[in-house]
XYZ file of C-alpha atoms in Angstrom:
358
model
C -125.622 171.310 -40.575
C -125.592 169.868 -37.086
C -129.258 169.370 -37.313
C -129.329 167.488 -40.619
C -126.654 165.030 -39.757
C -129.016 162.888 -37.557
C -131.708 163.042 -40.164
C -129.114 161.537 -42.808
C -127.960 158.942 -40.332
C -131.622 157.843 -39.934
C -131.920 156.973 -43.687
C -128.591 155.228 -43.620
C -129.693 152.766 -41.064
C -129.951 149.117 -42.407
C -133.644 149.041 -42.083
C -133.979 151.890 -44.664
C -131.349 150.899 -47.052
C -133.010 147.947 -48.744
C -136.483 149.871 -49.530
C -134.536 152.771 -50.797
C -132.436 150.530 -53.223
C -135.604 148.581 -54.300
C -137.478 151.771 -55.241
C -134.433 153.152 -57.164
C -134.145 149.889 -59.205
C -137.995 149.822 -59.980
C -137.833 153.380 -61.061
C -134.726 152.794 -63.342
C -136.484 149.739 -64.932
C -139.913 151.452 -65.468
C -137.931 154.481 -67.085
C -135.961 152.146 -69.378
C -138.946 149.930 -70.230
C -141.195 152.767 -71.158
C -138.696 154.319 -73.605
C -138.447 152.794 -76.995
C -135.192 152.452 -78.844
C -133.950 155.833 -80.284
C -134.209 154.408 -83.845
C -136.787 151.904 -85.249
C -135.576 148.446 -85.896
C -137.894 147.803 -88.927
C -140.650 149.172 -91.192
C -144.038 147.687 -92.298
C -143.628 146.324 -95.859
C -147.363 145.347 -96.599
C -150.410 147.505 -97.231
C -151.619 146.589 -93.709
C -150.439 144.552 -90.909
C -152.323 143.600 -87.561
C -150.756 143.827 -84.231
C -152.110 140.990 -82.033
C -152.372 140.759 -78.314
C -150.689 137.313 -78.164
C -149.781 134.177 -80.044
C -152.692 132.125 -78.758
C -155.503 131.092 -80.942
C -157.793 133.399 -79.003
C -156.415 136.789 -79.235
C -157.390 140.317 -79.814
C -156.219 142.827 -82.576
C -154.612 145.838 -80.963
C -153.697 148.021 -83.897
C -153.450 148.033 -87.641
C -150.139 149.292 -89.085
C -149.718 150.472 -92.640
C -146.831 150.393 -95.158
C -143.835 152.367 -93.926
C -144.865 152.584 -90.270
C -141.762 152.101 -88.014
C -141.689 149.479 -85.329
C -139.266 148.545 -82.373
C -138.235 144.856 -81.804
C -138.856 143.577 -78.294
C -138.766 139.793 -78.638
C -138.815 137.161 -81.327
C -140.223 133.579 -81.251
C -139.806 131.670 -84.437
C -141.672 133.674 -87.337
C -143.318 136.113 -84.936
C -142.005 139.232 -83.428
C -143.174 141.064 -80.416
C -142.973 145.022 -81.189
C -143.742 148.386 -79.958
C -145.372 150.773 -82.344
C -144.784 154.508 -82.393
C -147.966 154.875 -80.414
C -146.485 152.573 -77.682
C -148.713 149.649 -78.606
C -147.022 146.440 -77.764
C -148.080 143.278 -79.507
C -147.128 140.367 -81.957
C -146.837 140.482 -85.753
C -145.313 138.044 -88.280
C -141.705 138.746 -89.372
C -142.452 138.509 -93.035
C -144.499 141.720 -92.893
C -141.518 143.679 -91.812
C -138.521 145.133 -93.685
C -135.159 145.893 -91.954
C -133.804 149.442 -91.807
C -131.097 148.919 -94.608
C -133.640 147.728 -97.097
C -136.017 150.463 -96.206
C -133.342 153.145 -96.744
C -132.498 151.575 -100.138
C -136.169 151.771 -100.993
C -136.309 155.387 -100.221
C -133.240 155.871 -102.352
C -134.908 154.281 -105.196
C -137.810 156.655 -104.820
C -135.666 159.573 -104.848
C -133.767 158.362 -107.954
C -136.858 157.506 -109.783
C -138.091 161.264 -109.376
C -135.263 162.108 -111.772
C -136.045 159.387 -114.414
C -138.269 160.072 -117.446
C -141.386 157.867 -117.612
C -141.038 155.387 -120.578
C -144.570 153.780 -120.564
C -147.748 153.515 -118.593
C -149.294 150.226 -117.636
C -150.916 148.037 -114.900
C -150.142 144.832 -113.002
C -151.836 141.712 -114.449
C -151.401 139.705 -111.387
C -150.187 140.236 -107.700
C -146.657 141.174 -108.187
C -143.619 141.272 -105.851
C -141.744 144.559 -105.978
C -137.952 144.067 -105.333
C -134.985 146.146 -104.625
C -132.922 144.668 -107.505
C -134.030 142.714 -110.702
C -134.089 138.979 -109.906
C -136.365 136.514 -108.094
C -134.085 136.127 -105.103
C -133.554 139.789 -104.280
C -135.110 141.454 -101.301
C -138.814 142.134 -101.460
C -140.140 145.443 -100.304
C -143.838 145.390 -101.205
C -146.404 143.433 -103.269
C -148.675 145.118 -105.788
C -152.220 143.685 -106.108
C -153.712 142.960 -109.543
C -154.703 146.118 -111.499
C -152.367 148.685 -109.892
C -151.438 151.449 -112.232
C -147.606 151.793 -112.739
C -145.151 153.960 -114.743
C -142.266 152.138 -116.306
C -138.921 153.759 -115.771
C -136.266 151.237 -116.833
C -135.560 147.675 -117.922
C -133.092 145.065 -116.984
C -132.433 141.460 -117.999
C -131.557 138.561 -115.643
C -131.032 134.944 -115.871
C -134.197 132.973 -115.210
C -134.009 130.197 -112.462
C -133.824 126.498 -113.903
C -137.138 124.778 -114.319
C -138.346 123.004 -111.225
C -140.501 120.561 -113.302
C -139.524 117.000 -113.032
C -138.493 115.326 -116.435
C -137.231 112.029 -117.612
C -133.632 111.315 -118.154
C -133.892 111.776 -121.967
C -135.669 115.097 -121.552
C -133.194 116.319 -118.966
C -130.231 115.532 -121.059
C -131.735 117.130 -124.054
C -132.583 120.286 -122.221
C -129.012 120.418 -120.944
C -127.525 120.070 -124.358
C -129.932 122.923 -125.462
C -128.837 125.198 -122.678
C -125.223 124.732 -123.333
C -125.851 125.736 -126.979
C -127.984 128.839 -126.464
C -127.254 129.671 -122.779
C -129.711 130.074 -119.810
C -133.153 131.457 -120.330
C -133.307 135.178 -119.580
C -136.192 137.353 -118.377
C -137.144 141.003 -118.375
C -137.512 143.097 -115.093
C -139.055 146.483 -115.101
C -138.375 149.395 -112.690
C -141.875 150.726 -111.864
C -143.358 153.376 -109.755
C -146.922 152.991 -108.365
C -149.113 154.754 -105.855
C -150.907 152.552 -103.399
C -153.742 153.673 -101.063
C -153.596 151.519 -97.822
C -156.815 149.578 -97.012
C -158.939 150.585 -94.115
C -158.328 149.011 -90.790
C -159.395 145.258 -91.266
C -158.987 144.529 -87.579
C -161.719 146.871 -86.367
C -159.406 148.117 -83.548
C -159.584 151.649 -84.957
C -163.507 151.653 -85.170
C -165.871 150.746 -87.884
C -165.513 154.063 -89.776
C -161.748 154.278 -89.741
C -160.501 155.832 -93.054
C -157.831 154.562 -95.229
C -154.310 155.917 -94.883
C -152.863 158.424 -97.312
C -151.518 157.082 -100.597
C -147.817 155.939 -100.645
C -145.381 155.854 -103.423
C -143.631 152.375 -104.123
C -140.703 152.027 -106.524
C -139.029 148.807 -107.346
C -138.369 145.945 -109.895
C -141.074 143.779 -111.126
C -141.014 140.925 -113.543
C -141.900 142.182 -116.993
C -144.370 139.360 -117.612
C -146.573 140.773 -114.748
C -147.052 144.288 -116.338
C -149.322 145.082 -119.190
C -148.655 148.412 -121.141
C -151.756 150.487 -121.633
C -151.082 151.397 -125.184
C -152.988 154.221 -127.037
C -155.394 152.733 -129.398
C -153.586 153.784 -132.644
C -150.248 152.280 -131.259
C -151.947 149.202 -130.144
C -153.704 148.548 -133.556
C -150.656 149.433 -135.613
C -148.308 147.309 -133.251
C -150.498 144.242 -133.540
C -150.838 144.403 -137.267
C -147.049 144.718 -137.668
C -145.870 142.197 -135.034
C -144.348 144.947 -132.845
C -143.866 144.153 -129.071
C -143.878 147.712 -127.755
C -141.584 148.372 -124.817
C -142.230 152.116 -124.561
C -144.441 154.829 -125.921
C -144.602 158.571 -125.768
C -146.935 161.493 -126.916
C -144.926 163.817 -129.247
C -147.435 166.517 -129.717
C -151.017 167.333 -130.522
C -152.420 168.649 -133.877
C -155.699 170.514 -134.484
C -158.569 168.536 -136.008
C -162.291 169.294 -136.817
C -163.245 167.158 -133.810
C -160.586 168.449 -131.512
C -156.916 167.980 -130.924
C -155.235 164.704 -131.991
C -152.198 163.388 -130.219
C -149.159 162.014 -132.216
C -147.135 159.128 -130.877
C -143.690 157.593 -130.801
C -143.417 153.753 -130.014
C -140.433 151.692 -129.667
C -140.210 147.983 -129.244
C -138.787 144.811 -130.688
C -139.721 141.487 -132.293
C -139.474 138.247 -130.318
C -139.765 137.415 -126.691
C -138.216 138.699 -123.461
C -134.562 138.484 -122.467
C -133.127 140.356 -125.321
C -130.027 142.497 -124.834
C -131.556 145.649 -126.468
C -134.380 147.572 -124.870
C -135.804 148.145 -128.330
C -134.507 147.480 -131.873
C -137.073 149.508 -133.971
C -139.256 152.763 -133.710
C -142.409 154.058 -135.266
C -143.925 157.441 -135.314
C -147.753 157.657 -135.767
C -149.203 160.929 -137.037
C -152.731 161.955 -137.658
C -153.858 162.594 -141.217
C -156.699 165.267 -141.443
C -157.550 164.365 -145.035
C -158.122 160.800 -144.518
C -158.912 161.077 -140.882
C -156.756 158.388 -139.565
C -153.349 157.575 -138.176
C -150.591 156.713 -140.443
C -146.885 155.654 -140.064
C -144.898 158.719 -140.679
C -141.427 157.175 -139.807
C -140.014 153.821 -139.105
C -136.515 152.479 -138.480
C -135.206 149.143 -137.411
C -131.361 148.931 -137.820
C -130.199 149.625 -134.282
C -130.051 148.529 -130.607
C -131.453 151.092 -128.433
C -131.488 151.596 -124.645
C -133.730 153.389 -122.151
C -134.296 156.122 -121.370
C -135.831 157.710 -124.396
C -136.194 161.404 -123.777
C -138.829 163.473 -125.638
C -138.656 167.278 -125.750
C -138.858 170.414 -127.890
C -136.344 171.830 -130.267
C -135.487 175.575 -130.192
C -138.094 176.196 -132.858
C -140.794 174.224 -130.942
C -140.658 171.085 -133.166
C -140.895 167.816 -131.152
C -137.786 165.833 -130.721
C -136.546 162.658 -129.148
C -133.197 161.049 -128.353
C -131.768 157.919 -126.884
C -128.429 155.937 -126.820
C -127.970 153.208 -129.342
C -125.321 150.689 -129.964
C -123.552 151.371 -133.289
C -120.467 150.473 -135.339
C -118.500 152.898 -133.233
C -119.921 151.870 -129.885
C -122.671 153.706 -127.949
C -123.811 156.945 -129.429
C -126.684 159.297 -128.949
C -129.297 159.552 -131.704
C -131.425 162.624 -132.222
C -134.666 162.767 -134.247
C -136.779 165.881 -134.911
C -140.372 166.089 -136.353
C -141.507 169.035 -138.410
C -145.239 168.608 -139.133
C -145.492 164.961 -140.378
C -141.862 164.647 -141.495
C -139.351 162.930 -139.067
C -135.682 162.678 -139.808
C -132.544 161.997 -137.835
C -130.272 164.851 -136.984
C -126.674 163.684 -137.313
C -124.977 167.031 -136.478
C -127.274 169.308 -134.421
C -124.788 172.351 -134.890
C -125.399 172.138 -138.591
C -129.206 171.895 -138.379
C -130.865 174.946 -140.180
C -133.121 177.019 -138.058
C -136.712 177.162 -139.440
C -138.145 180.726 -139.243
């Protein structure tokens, strides 16, 4: 101990104190600077987003992020954010391509909830469509589908449409005001959809010319009903067009043998008139295949109810196809059950008294 005391006193001299303190501060700064925040501040909400080297006009792409990639905020200047990626690449990106953590978590919860919901129809986007967390044009956006993206329809909701932004004369304005007072605000349909999107290959070239696209990602959210076209089977489309039915959901009940192979039989539900109606559907049709006439025929129709999604299709104990849904009746909301045997469809009012076919 007597030998080490002089050595310690040497480093405690004034000429050694300042260098030691400077080195310690630089080490602490570098340690804190090189470590990102323990949790990401945001997630990428676009198919791809380029990270740029600076905000100048002459700049270089540093990396390409894809939907769902986590990022860490470092600095913000107006609409631009300096971030650090999970690979420790630091650069600039526009803030509108990012989604905060709370919205990202809600989007993930939507995906988990959608996995338990039965599909009501298949369709595709007609135009580029914003995907939102809730129905409505002002709710948070989580993604944007391009045109032609295949989607599964899971649910429907109705919201008030925003007032028209078109300029009108005083007379037209007063007349539209009186009309809205009589019939109420215009309402529009929103559909909860699920789609699979394959991120584009790296458009910046930072990852190389042969960089592959990322793995497909699942996106769930609300899209305006006008932006989705249902991919109706041919018999459903033809009969719906001739009868003036606006189909809102369709299902395959079963398949029957035919000389040229099996033929599917369908259930279609819908309504007449435009969007914004309270009921998800007000009528139903069952289309069966006739082996004698070699064509589809309407085996059952009904139009005296107000039905709501989801429609659940399944099998009875004896294997016959059946479907059920909630409808608004004289006694309030009640479940309706229908069962099909061969080409005969009938409503089952008391399932316990239903005879078993042997």
